[in-house]
PDB file of C-alpha atoms in Angstrom:
ATOM      1  CA  MET A 205     -43.692  -5.598 -21.735  1.00  0.00           C
ATOM      2  CA  VAL A 206     -43.388  -3.214 -18.764  1.00  0.00           C
ATOM      3  CA  PHE A 207     -43.525  -5.020 -15.427  1.00  0.00           C
ATOM      4  CA  GLU A 208     -43.242  -2.066 -13.075  1.00  0.00           C
ATOM      5  CA  HIS A 209     -43.998   1.564 -12.468  1.00  0.00           C
ATOM      6  CA  ALA A 210     -40.591   3.155 -11.965  1.00  0.00           C
ATOM      7  CA  ASN A 211     -39.214   6.610 -11.280  1.00  0.00           C
ATOM      8  CA  MET A 212     -35.489   7.031 -11.729  1.00  0.00           C
ATOM      9  CA  LYS A 213     -33.093   9.915 -11.211  1.00  0.00           C
ATOM     10  CA  TYR A 214     -29.598  10.080 -12.689  1.00  0.00           C
ATOM     11  CA  CYS A 215     -26.500  11.538 -11.081  1.00  0.00           C
ATOM     12  CA  ILE A 216     -23.427  13.071 -12.689  1.00  0.00           C
ATOM     13  CA  PRO A 217     -20.792  12.540  -9.969  1.00  0.00           C
ATOM     14  CA  SER A 218     -18.336  15.366  -9.443  1.00  0.00           C
ATOM     15  CA  ASP A 219     -14.564  14.936  -9.529  1.00  0.00           C
ATOM     16  CA  MET A 220     -14.584  15.144  -5.745  1.00  0.00           C
ATOM     17  CA  GLU A 221     -17.044  12.257  -5.474  1.00  0.00           C
ATOM     18  CA  ARG A 222     -14.993  10.133  -7.852  1.00  0.00           C
ATOM     19  CA  LYS A 223     -11.821  10.795  -5.881  1.00  0.00           C
ATOM     20  CA  GLY A 224     -13.660   9.561  -2.792  1.00  0.00           C
ATOM     21  CA  GLY A 225     -13.807   6.070  -4.288  1.00  0.00           C
ATOM     22  CA  ILE A 226     -17.562   5.529  -4.106  1.00  0.00           C
ATOM     23  CA  TRP A 227     -20.394   7.507  -5.657  1.00  0.00           C
ATOM     24  CA  ILE A 228     -24.048   7.322  -6.638  1.00  0.00           C
ATOM     25  CA  LEU A 229     -24.945   6.852 -10.293  1.00  0.00           C
ATOM     26  CA  ARG A 230     -28.722   6.792 -10.001  1.00  0.00           C
ATOM     27  CA  ALA A 231     -31.569   6.245  -7.585  1.00  0.00           C
ATOM     28  CA  GLY A 232     -35.103   5.081  -8.095  1.00  0.00           C
ATOM     29  CA  ARG A 233     -38.421   3.832  -6.787  1.00  0.00           C
ATOM     30  CA  SER A 234     -40.672   1.209  -8.274  1.00  0.00           C
ATOM     31  CA  SER A 235     -43.923  -0.662  -7.729  1.00  0.00           C
ATOM     32  CA  ALA A 236     -44.640  -3.986  -9.412  1.00  0.00           C
ATOM     33  CA  ARG A 237     -47.240  -4.665 -12.063  1.00  0.00           C
ATOM     34  CA  PRO A 238     -48.876  -8.067 -12.556  1.00  0.00           C
ATOM     35  CA  ASN A 239     -46.449 -10.876 -13.456  1.00  0.00           C
ATOM     36  CA  TYR A 240     -43.506  -8.789 -12.269  1.00  0.00           C
ATOM     37  CA  SER A 241     -40.191 -10.322 -13.345  1.00  0.00           C
ATOM     38  CA  VAL A 242     -36.718  -8.985 -14.152  1.00  0.00           C
ATOM     39  CA  GLY A 243     -33.892 -10.862 -15.900  1.00  0.00           C
ATOM     40  CA  PRO A 244     -31.948 -12.898 -16.303  1.00  0.00           C
ATOM     41  CA  LYS A 245     -29.491 -10.089 -16.968  1.00  0.00           C
ATOM     42  CA  ILE A 246     -26.153  -8.724 -15.808  1.00  0.00           C
ATOM     43  CA  SER A 247     -25.534  -5.485 -13.929  1.00  0.00           C
ATOM     44  CA  GLU A 248     -22.551  -3.265 -14.709  1.00  0.00           C
ATOM     45  CA  ASN A 249     -22.585  -1.557 -11.302  1.00  0.00           C
ATOM     46  CA  TYR A 250     -23.573  -2.153  -7.684  1.00  0.00           C
ATOM     47  CA  ALA A 251     -27.356  -1.911  -7.406  1.00  0.00           C
ATOM     48  CA  LEU A 252     -28.536  -1.783  -3.797  1.00  0.00           C
ATOM     49  CA  HIS A 253     -32.276  -2.566  -3.495  1.00  0.00           C
ATOM     50  CA  PHE A 254     -34.563  -2.104  -0.518  1.00  0.00           C
ATOM     51  CA  VAL A 255     -37.880  -3.977  -0.251  1.00  0.00           C
ATOM     52  CA  LEU A 256     -40.421  -1.494   1.080  1.00  0.00           C
ATOM     53  CA  ASN A 257     -43.525  -3.664   0.742  1.00  0.00           C
ATOM     54  CA  GLY A 258     -44.463  -7.162  -0.405  1.00  0.00           C
ATOM     55  CA  LYS A 259     -42.065  -9.976  -1.266  1.00  0.00           C
ATOM     56  CA  ILE A 260     -39.492 -10.696  -3.950  1.00  0.00           C
ATOM     57  CA  SER A 261     -37.705 -13.886  -5.021  1.00  0.00           C
ATOM     58  CA  LEU A 262     -34.064 -13.481  -5.996  1.00  0.00           C
ATOM     59  CA  ALA A 263     -32.208 -16.115  -8.053  1.00  0.00           C
ATOM     60  CA  LEU A 264     -28.587 -16.678  -7.015  1.00  0.00           C
ATOM     61  CA  GLY A 265     -27.101 -19.282  -9.339  1.00  0.00           C
ATOM     62  CA  ASP A 266     -29.108 -22.429  -8.682  1.00  0.00           C
ATOM     63  CA  LYS A 267     -30.515 -21.069  -5.418  1.00  0.00           C
ATOM     64  CA  VAL A 268     -33.520 -18.856  -4.831  1.00  0.00           C
ATOM     65  CA  VAL A 269     -34.044 -16.680  -1.741  1.00  0.00           C
ATOM     66  CA  THR A 270     -37.291 -14.885  -0.964  1.00  0.00           C
ATOM     67  CA  LEU A 271     -37.041 -11.497   0.710  1.00  0.00           C
ATOM     68  CA  SER A 272     -39.747  -9.518   2.484  1.00  0.00           C
ATOM     69  CA  ALA A 273     -40.495  -5.925   3.382  1.00  0.00           C
ATOM     70  CA  GLY A 274     -37.595  -4.517   5.386  1.00  0.00           C
ATOM     71  CA  ASP A 275     -34.947  -6.616   3.641  1.00  0.00           C
ATOM     72  CA  ALA A 276     -32.285  -5.464   1.177  1.00  0.00           C
ATOM     73  CA  PHE A 277     -30.205  -7.042  -1.574  1.00  0.00           C
ATOM     74  CA  CYS A 278     -27.377  -5.977  -3.856  1.00  0.00           C
ATOM     75  CA  LEU A 279     -26.736  -6.841  -7.498  1.00  0.00           C
ATOM     76  CA  PHE A 280     -22.989  -7.078  -8.021  1.00  0.00           C
ATOM     77  CA  PRO A 281     -21.277  -6.246 -11.345  1.00  0.00           C
ATOM     78  CA  HIS A 282     -20.883  -8.962 -13.978  1.00  0.00           C
ATOM     79  CA  THR A 283     -23.109 -11.361 -12.023  1.00  0.00           C
ATOM     80  CA  ARG A 284     -26.155 -12.938 -13.653  1.00  0.00           C
ATOM     81  CA  TYR A 285     -29.338 -12.319 -11.721  1.00  0.00           C
ATOM     82  CA  SER A 286     -33.099 -12.428 -11.973  1.00  0.00           C
ATOM     83  CA  TYR A 287     -35.875 -11.623  -9.548  1.00  0.00           C
ATOM     84  CA  TRP A 288     -39.654 -11.683  -9.513  1.00  0.00           C
ATOM     85  CA  GLU A 289     -42.668 -11.327  -7.292  1.00  0.00           C
ATOM     86  CA  PRO A 290     -43.454 -14.836  -6.001  1.00  0.00           C
ATOM     87  CA  ASN A 291     -46.710 -16.629  -6.693  1.00  0.00           C
ATOM     88  CA  GLY A 292     -47.590 -14.337  -9.582  1.00  0.00           C
ATOM     89  CA  ASP A 293     -49.931 -12.268  -7.450  1.00  0.00           C
ATOM     90  CA  PRO A 294     -52.596 -10.752  -9.772  1.00  0.00           C
ATOM     91  CA  GLU A 295     -52.585  -7.666  -7.540  1.00  0.00           C
ATOM     92  CA  PRO A 296     -48.903  -7.152  -6.749  1.00  0.00           C
ATOM     93  CA  THR A 297     -47.880  -5.371  -3.561  1.00  0.00           C
ATOM     94  CA  LEU A 298     -44.138  -5.238  -4.177  1.00  0.00           C
ATOM     95  CA  ARG A 299     -42.551  -1.811  -3.825  1.00  0.00           C
ATOM     96  CA  MET A 300     -38.812  -1.128  -3.841  1.00  0.00           C
ATOM     97  CA  GLN A 301     -36.345   1.717  -3.640  1.00  0.00           C
ATOM     98  CA  TRP A 302     -32.788   1.491  -4.893  1.00  0.00           C
ATOM     99  CA  ILE A 303     -29.504   3.266  -5.408  1.00  0.00           C
ATOM    100  CA  VAL A 304     -26.850   2.303  -7.947  1.00  0.00           C
ATOM    101  CA  LEU A 305     -23.215   2.779  -6.919  1.00  0.00           C
ATOM    102  CA  ASP A 306     -19.850   2.789  -8.623  1.00  0.00           C
ATOM    103  CA  GLY A 307     -16.212   3.310  -7.662  1.00  0.00           C
ATOM    104  CA  GLU A 308     -13.216   1.283  -6.595  1.00  0.00           C
ATOM    105  CA  ALA A 309     -14.285   1.477  -2.932  1.00  0.00           C
ATOM    106  CA  ALA A 310     -17.867   0.331  -3.528  1.00  0.00           C
ATOM    107  CA  GLU A 311     -17.299  -3.389  -3.105  1.00  0.00           C
ATOM    108  CA  SER A 312     -15.206  -3.007   0.041  1.00  0.00           C
ATOM    109  CA  ALA A 313     -17.892  -0.740   1.530  1.00  0.00           C
ATOM    110  CA  LEU A 314     -20.552  -3.344   0.761  1.00  0.00           C
ATOM    111  CA  THR A 315     -18.385  -6.102   2.200  1.00  0.00           C
ATOM    112  CA  ARG A 316     -17.960  -4.009   5.324  1.00  0.00           C
ATOM    113  CA  ILE A 317     -21.716  -4.171   5.972  1.00  0.00           C
ATOM    114  CA  GLY A 318     -21.991  -7.873   5.186  1.00  0.00           C
ATOM    115  CA  LEU A 319     -22.951  -7.950   1.494  1.00  0.00           C
ATOM    116  CA  HIS A 320     -21.031 -10.373  -0.750  1.00  0.00           C
ATOM    117  CA  PRO A 321     -21.681 -11.769  -4.255  1.00  0.00           C
ATOM    118  CA  SER A 322     -22.343 -15.171  -2.677  1.00  0.00           C
ATOM    119  CA  ALA A 323     -24.719 -13.740  -0.053  1.00  0.00           C
ATOM    120  CA  PRO A 324     -25.952 -10.409  -1.374  1.00  0.00           C
ATOM    121  CA  PHE A 325     -28.845  -9.754   0.992  1.00  0.00           C
ATOM    122  CA  LEU A 326     -29.582  -8.401   4.467  1.00  0.00           C
ATOM    123  CA  HIS A 327     -32.675  -8.936   6.581  1.00  0.00           C
ATOM    124  CA  ASN A 328     -34.687  -6.404   8.546  1.00  0.00           C
ATOM    125  CA  VAL A 329     -32.645  -3.293   7.771  1.00  0.00           C
ATOM    126  CA  MET A 330     -35.428  -0.762   7.260  1.00  0.00           C
ATOM    127  CA  LYS A 331     -35.190   0.854  10.677  1.00  0.00           C
ATOM    128  CA  GLY A 332     -33.326   3.547  12.549  1.00  0.00           C
ATOM    129  CA  GLY A 333     -34.258   6.260  10.082  1.00  0.00           C
ATOM    130  CA  LEU A 334     -32.992   4.401   7.021  1.00  0.00           C
ATOM    131  CA  GLN A 335     -36.078   5.279   4.967  1.00  0.00           C
ATOM    132  CA  ALA A 336     -35.507   8.957   5.676  1.00  0.00           C
ATOM    133  CA  VAL A 337     -31.907   8.649   4.472  1.00  0.00           C
ATOM    134  CA  LEU A 338     -33.034   6.911   1.273  1.00  0.00           C
ATOM    135  CA  ASP A 339     -35.491   9.739   0.675  1.00  0.00           C
ATOM    136  CA  GLN A 340     -32.739  12.315   1.187  1.00  0.00           C
ATOM    137  CA  ILE A 341     -30.572  10.530  -1.376  1.00  0.00           C
ATOM    138  CA  TYR A 342     -33.460  10.360  -3.835  1.00  0.00           C
ATOM    139  CA  GLY A 343     -34.105  14.057  -3.330  1.00  0.00           C
ATOM    140  CA  CYS A 344     -30.564  15.237  -4.058  1.00  0.00           C
ATOM    141  CA  VAL A 345     -29.169  12.615  -6.432  1.00  0.00           C
ATOM    142  CA  ASP A 346     -29.817  14.625  -9.606  1.00  0.00           C
ATOM    143  CA  ASP A 347     -29.032  18.054  -8.151  1.00  0.00           C
ATOM    144  CA  ASP A 348     -25.856  19.308  -9.860  1.00  0.00           C
ATOM    145  CA  THR A 349     -25.679  22.509  -7.818  1.00  0.00           C
ATOM    146  CA  ILE A 350     -22.125  23.209  -6.670  1.00  0.00           C
ATOM    147  CA  GLY A 351     -21.756  21.849  -3.157  1.00  0.00           C
ATOM    148  CA  GLN A 352     -24.584  19.340  -3.424  1.00  0.00           C
ATOM    149  CA  GLU A 353     -22.047  16.544  -3.819  1.00  0.00           C
ATOM    150  CA  PHE A 354     -21.188  16.964  -0.131  1.00  0.00           C
ATOM    151  CA  GLY A 355     -24.813  16.237   0.722  1.00  0.00           C
ATOM    152  CA  ARG A 356     -24.866  13.133  -1.449  1.00  0.00           C
ATOM    153  CA  GLN A 357     -21.703  11.835   0.176  1.00  0.00           C
ATOM    154  CA  LYS A 358     -23.056  12.605   3.644  1.00  0.00           C
ATOM    155  CA  TRP A 359     -26.285  10.692   3.072  1.00  0.00           C
ATOM    156  CA  LEU A 360     -24.491   7.828   1.335  1.00  0.00           C
ATOM    157  CA  TYR A 361     -22.131   7.299   4.263  1.00  0.00           C
ATOM    158  CA  GLN A 362     -24.999   7.623   6.732  1.00  0.00           C
ATOM    159  CA  LEU A 363     -26.820   4.927   4.772  1.00  0.00           C
ATOM    160  CA  PHE A 364     -23.841   2.585   5.136  1.00  0.00           C
ATOM    161  CA  GLU A 365     -23.598   3.385   8.835  1.00  0.00           C
ATOM    162  CA  LEU A 366     -27.228   2.376   9.341  1.00  0.00           C
ATOM    163  CA  LEU A 367     -26.785  -0.777   7.265  1.00  0.00           C
ATOM    164  CA  ALA A 368     -23.859  -2.017   9.342  1.00  0.00           C
ATOM    165  CA  ALA A 369     -24.930  -5.344  10.789  1.00  0.00           C
ATOM    166  CA  PRO A 370     -25.910  -4.970  14.471  1.00  0.00           C
ATOM    167  CA  ALA A 371     -23.610  -7.865  15.372  1.00  0.00           C
ATOM    168  CA  LYS A 372     -20.647  -5.942  13.957  1.00  0.00           C
ATOM    169  CA  ARG A 373     -21.359  -2.595  15.590  1.00  0.00           C
ATOM    170  CA  GLY A 374     -19.150  -1.824  18.531  1.00  0.00           C
ATOM    171  CA  THR A 375     -16.581  -4.431  17.508  1.00  0.00           C
ATOM    172  CA  LYS A 376     -13.216  -3.893  15.881  1.00  0.00           C
ATOM    173  CA  PRO A 377     -11.706  -5.563  12.829  1.00  0.00           C
ATOM    174  CA  ASN A 378      -8.690  -7.841  13.213  1.00  0.00           C
ATOM    175  CA  TRP A 379      -6.666  -6.253  16.016  1.00  0.00           C
ATOM    176  CA  LEU A 380      -3.294  -7.131  14.504  1.00  0.00           C
ATOM    177  CA  GLU A 381      -4.202  -5.620  11.146  1.00  0.00           C
ATOM    178  CA  GLN A 382      -5.545  -2.531  12.917  1.00  0.00           C
ATOM    179  CA  SER A 383      -2.296  -2.246  14.881  1.00  0.00           C
ATOM    180  CA  VAL A 384      -0.340  -2.045  11.637  1.00  0.00           C
ATOM    181  CA  HIS A 385      -2.737   0.576  10.250  1.00  0.00           C
ATOM    182  CA  TYR A 386      -2.414   2.527  13.490  1.00  0.00           C
ATOM    183  CA  MET A 387       1.383   2.599  13.258  1.00  0.00           C
ATOM    184  CA  ASP A 388       1.367   3.377   9.537  1.00  0.00           C
ATOM    185  CA  SER A 389      -0.920   6.355  10.170  1.00  0.00           C
ATOM    186  CA  HIS A 390       0.592   7.803  13.347  1.00  0.00           C
ATOM    187  CA  TYR A 391       4.281   6.872  13.494  1.00  0.00           C
ATOM    188  CA  MET A 392       5.278  10.526  12.968  1.00  0.00           C
ATOM    189  CA  GLU A 393       3.305  11.580  16.042  1.00  0.00           C
ATOM    190  CA  GLY A 394       5.601  10.074  18.663  1.00  0.00           C
ATOM    191  CA  ILE A 395       3.475   7.015  19.451  1.00  0.00           C
ATOM    192  CA  THR A 396       5.064   4.166  21.422  1.00  0.00           C
ATOM    193  CA  VAL A 397       4.489   0.417  21.568  1.00  0.00           C
ATOM    194  CA  THR A 398       2.503   1.076  24.750  1.00  0.00           C
ATOM    195  CA  ASP A 399       0.104   3.164  22.665  1.00  0.00           C
ATOM    196  CA  VAL A 400      -0.151   0.329  20.146  1.00  0.00           C
ATOM    197  CA  VAL A 401      -0.896  -2.171  22.924  1.00  0.00           C
ATOM    198  CA  HIS A 402      -3.634   0.104  24.272  1.00  0.00           C
ATOM    199  CA  GLN A 403      -5.153   0.510  20.820  1.00  0.00           C
ATOM    200  CA  ALA A 404      -5.058  -3.243  20.151  1.00  0.00           C
ATOM    201  CA  GLY A 405      -6.609  -4.122  23.484  1.00  0.00           C
ATOM    202  CA  VAL A 406      -4.393  -7.183  24.023  1.00  0.00           C
ATOM    203  CA  HIS A 407      -1.544  -8.059  26.385  1.00  0.00           C
ATOM    204  CA  ARG A 408       1.835  -6.647  25.411  1.00  0.00           C
ATOM    205  CA  THR A 409       3.436 -10.091  25.210  1.00  0.00           C
ATOM    206  CA  HIS A 410       0.628 -11.344  22.966  1.00  0.00           C
ATOM    207  CA  LEU A 411       1.078  -8.341  20.672  1.00  0.00           C
ATOM    208  CA  TYR A 412       4.814  -8.982  20.374  1.00  0.00           C
ATOM    209  CA  CYS A 413       4.453 -12.711  19.734  1.00  0.00           C
ATOM    210  CA  GLU A 414       1.720 -12.347  17.096  1.00  0.00           C
ATOM    211  CA  PHE A 415       3.408  -9.393  15.394  1.00  0.00           C
ATOM    212  CA  ILE A 416       6.701 -11.271  15.085  1.00  0.00           C
ATOM    213  CA  ARG A 417       4.903 -14.414  13.890  1.00  0.00           C
ATOM    214  CA  VAL A 418       3.053 -12.570  11.117  1.00  0.00           C
ATOM    215  CA  HIS A 419       5.467  -9.772  10.166  1.00  0.00           C
ATOM    216  CA  GLY A 420       8.828 -11.211  11.130  1.00  0.00           C
ATOM    217  CA  ILE A 421       9.836  -8.245  13.270  1.00  0.00           C
ATOM    218  CA  SER A 422       8.720  -6.781  16.598  1.00  0.00           C
ATOM    219  CA  PRO A 423       6.293  -3.842  16.743  1.00  0.00           C
ATOM    220  CA  SER A 424       9.053  -1.626  18.141  1.00  0.00           C
ATOM    221  CA  HIS A 425      11.290  -2.537  15.186  1.00  0.00           C
ATOM    222  CA  TYR A 426       8.400  -1.863  12.809  1.00  0.00           C
ATOM    223  CA  LEU A 427       7.894   1.602  14.291  1.00  0.00           C
ATOM    224  CA  MET A 428      11.617   2.277  14.020  1.00  0.00           C
ATOM    225  CA  LYS A 429      11.633   1.090  10.410  1.00  0.00           C
ATOM    226  CA  LEU A 430       8.796   3.468   9.493  1.00  0.00           C
ATOM    227  CA  ARG A 431      10.535   6.412  11.120  1.00  0.00           C
ATOM    228  CA  MET A 432      13.996   5.735   9.773  1.00  0.00           C
ATOM    229  CA  GLU A 433      12.802   5.150   6.201  1.00  0.00           C
ATOM    230  CA  ARG A 434      10.869   8.407   6.352  1.00  0.00           C
ATOM    231  CA  ALA A 435      13.892  10.168   7.843  1.00  0.00           C
ATOM    232  CA  ALA A 436      16.023   8.964   4.936  1.00  0.00           C
ATOM    233  CA  VAL A 437      13.532  10.425   2.470  1.00  0.00           C
ATOM    234  CA  LEU A 438      13.410  13.763   4.273  1.00  0.00           C
ATOM    235  CA  LEU A 439      17.209  13.958   4.438  1.00  0.00           C
ATOM    236  CA  THR A 440      17.792  13.170   0.760  1.00  0.00           C
ATOM    237  CA  GLU A 441      14.759  14.660  -0.953  1.00  0.00           C
ATOM    238  CA  THR A 442      14.144  17.853   1.028  1.00  0.00           C
ATOM    239  CA  ASP A 443      16.239  20.667   2.431  1.00  0.00           C
ATOM    240  CA  VAL A 444      14.819  20.567   5.976  1.00  0.00           C
ATOM    241  CA  SER A 445      17.403  20.538   8.737  1.00  0.00           C
ATOM    242  CA  VAL A 446      18.280  17.425  10.725  1.00  0.00           C
ATOM    243  CA  THR A 447      16.613  19.001  13.756  1.00  0.00           C
ATOM    244  CA  GLU A 448      13.428  19.557  11.775  1.00  0.00           C
ATOM    245  CA  VAL A 449      13.529  15.925  10.644  1.00  0.00           C
ATOM    246  CA  ALA A 450      13.811  14.825  14.270  1.00  0.00           C
ATOM    247  CA  PHE A 451      10.844  16.926  15.414  1.00  0.00           C
ATOM    248  CA  SER A 452       8.773  15.928  12.361  1.00  0.00           C
ATOM    249  CA  LEU A 453       9.167  12.260  13.289  1.00  0.00           C
ATOM    250  CA  GLY A 454       8.001  12.778  16.858  1.00  0.00           C
ATOM    251  CA  TYR A 455      11.371  12.846  18.597  1.00  0.00           C
ATOM    252  CA  SER A 456      11.656  15.245  21.524  1.00  0.00           C
ATOM    253  CA  ASN A 457      15.232  16.266  20.743  1.00  0.00           C
ATOM    254  CA  LEU A 458      17.955  15.997  18.125  1.00  0.00           C
ATOM    255  CA  HIS A 459      20.227  13.773  20.208  1.00  0.00           C
ATOM    256  CA  THR A 460      17.672  10.977  20.615  1.00  0.00           C
ATOM    257  CA  PHE A 461      16.892  11.003  16.902  1.00  0.00           C
ATOM    258  CA  SER A 462      20.548  11.072  15.824  1.00  0.00           C
ATOM    259  CA  ARG A 463      21.388   8.168  18.107  1.00  0.00           C
ATOM    260  CA  ALA A 464      18.445   6.105  16.760  1.00  0.00           C
ATOM    261  CA  PHE A 465      19.351   6.955  13.162  1.00  0.00           C
ATOM    262  CA  ALA A 466      23.012   6.020  13.631  1.00  0.00           C
ATOM    263  CA  LYS A 467      22.028   2.731  15.265  1.00  0.00           C
ATOM    264  CA  TYR A 468      19.702   1.896  12.353  1.00  0.00           C
ATOM    265  CA  TYR A 469      21.871   2.999   9.388  1.00  0.00           C
ATOM    266  CA  ARG A 470      25.347   2.813  11.023  1.00  0.00           C
ATOM    267  CA  ILE A 471      25.916   6.413   9.980  1.00  0.00           C
ATOM    268  CA  SER A 472      24.918   9.846  11.289  1.00  0.00           C
ATOM    269  CA  PRO A 473      22.003  11.737   9.693  1.00  0.00           C
ATOM    270  CA  THR A 474      24.357  14.444   8.410  1.00  0.00           C
ATOM    271  CA  SER A 475      26.752  11.936   6.831  1.00  0.00           C
ATOM    272  CA  TYR A 476      23.824  10.036   5.318  1.00  0.00           C
ATOM    273  CA  ARG A 477      22.584  13.240   3.701  1.00  0.00           C
ATOM    274  CA  LEU A 478      26.031  13.990   2.271  1.00  0.00           C
ATOM    275  CA  GLN A 479      26.498  10.473   0.915  1.00  0.00           C
ATOM    276  CA  HIS A 480      23.075  10.378  -0.718  1.00  0.00           C
ATOM    277  CA  ALA A 481      22.841  13.963  -1.931  1.00  0.00           C
ATOM    278  CA  PRO A 482      21.818  14.168  -5.609  1.00  0.00           C
ATOM    279  CA  VAL A 483      24.657  14.825  -8.020  1.00  0.00           C
ATOM    280  CA  LEU A 484      24.296  18.217  -9.703  1.00  0.00           C
ATOM    281  CA  THR A 485      25.151  18.397 -13.388  1.00  0.00           C
TER     282      THR A 485
END
């Protein structure tokens, strides 16, 4: 028995979309028929549903949550689910729109906006132009014209931006974790611990104490470790000069770099290169 009127469009993601870690598989719209009910069944992907009109009851294990127009929910892979229009309305008003996602980054993106397998729903999200973004996705999801994948990715990321919980907007993730990411990403650009302190938004002493407690070394030692390990790779696996290594790692001159390298490895950069040069056969 068919319980809904549904229109669905299928996407063939490009290699570029797949390399991005998250992509759209299909998108659709539906309106309920009498006695509307789906499941129990299991999804193989991430199915993000938006309630446009009416109400829907969603079974989560032994719990049932009822969602209304403006709410959203996500079906996570390999999770049993079922949903239905409550009260068996003889003239159903439920309408939904959905997109189905895949990719290794999909779950982390959903987690980022507050959706988890144990709490896979959001309330009152249909605002701020979100409907227009859903319509854009629906319009381009099955267009395999070269270049259209950029549009799909643009609208997908805009959708996630709009879905970000208001309470989380304007706030930063864990400052200590972000400090590590900041150093990992920019250590070759001459950043200092002062820059890290500014980025973290905490007192310098607090940064040092927490960093040592969690990572076992100071942030200045961590920065040095990143630079020296990269210097070792450049010296032994490339033919760039020692001066070029120094400038590439953000040092202003060769002397400062050579002194830091010798302090870290107990040997000069030139001697290190000679000792670790590959043996030619």
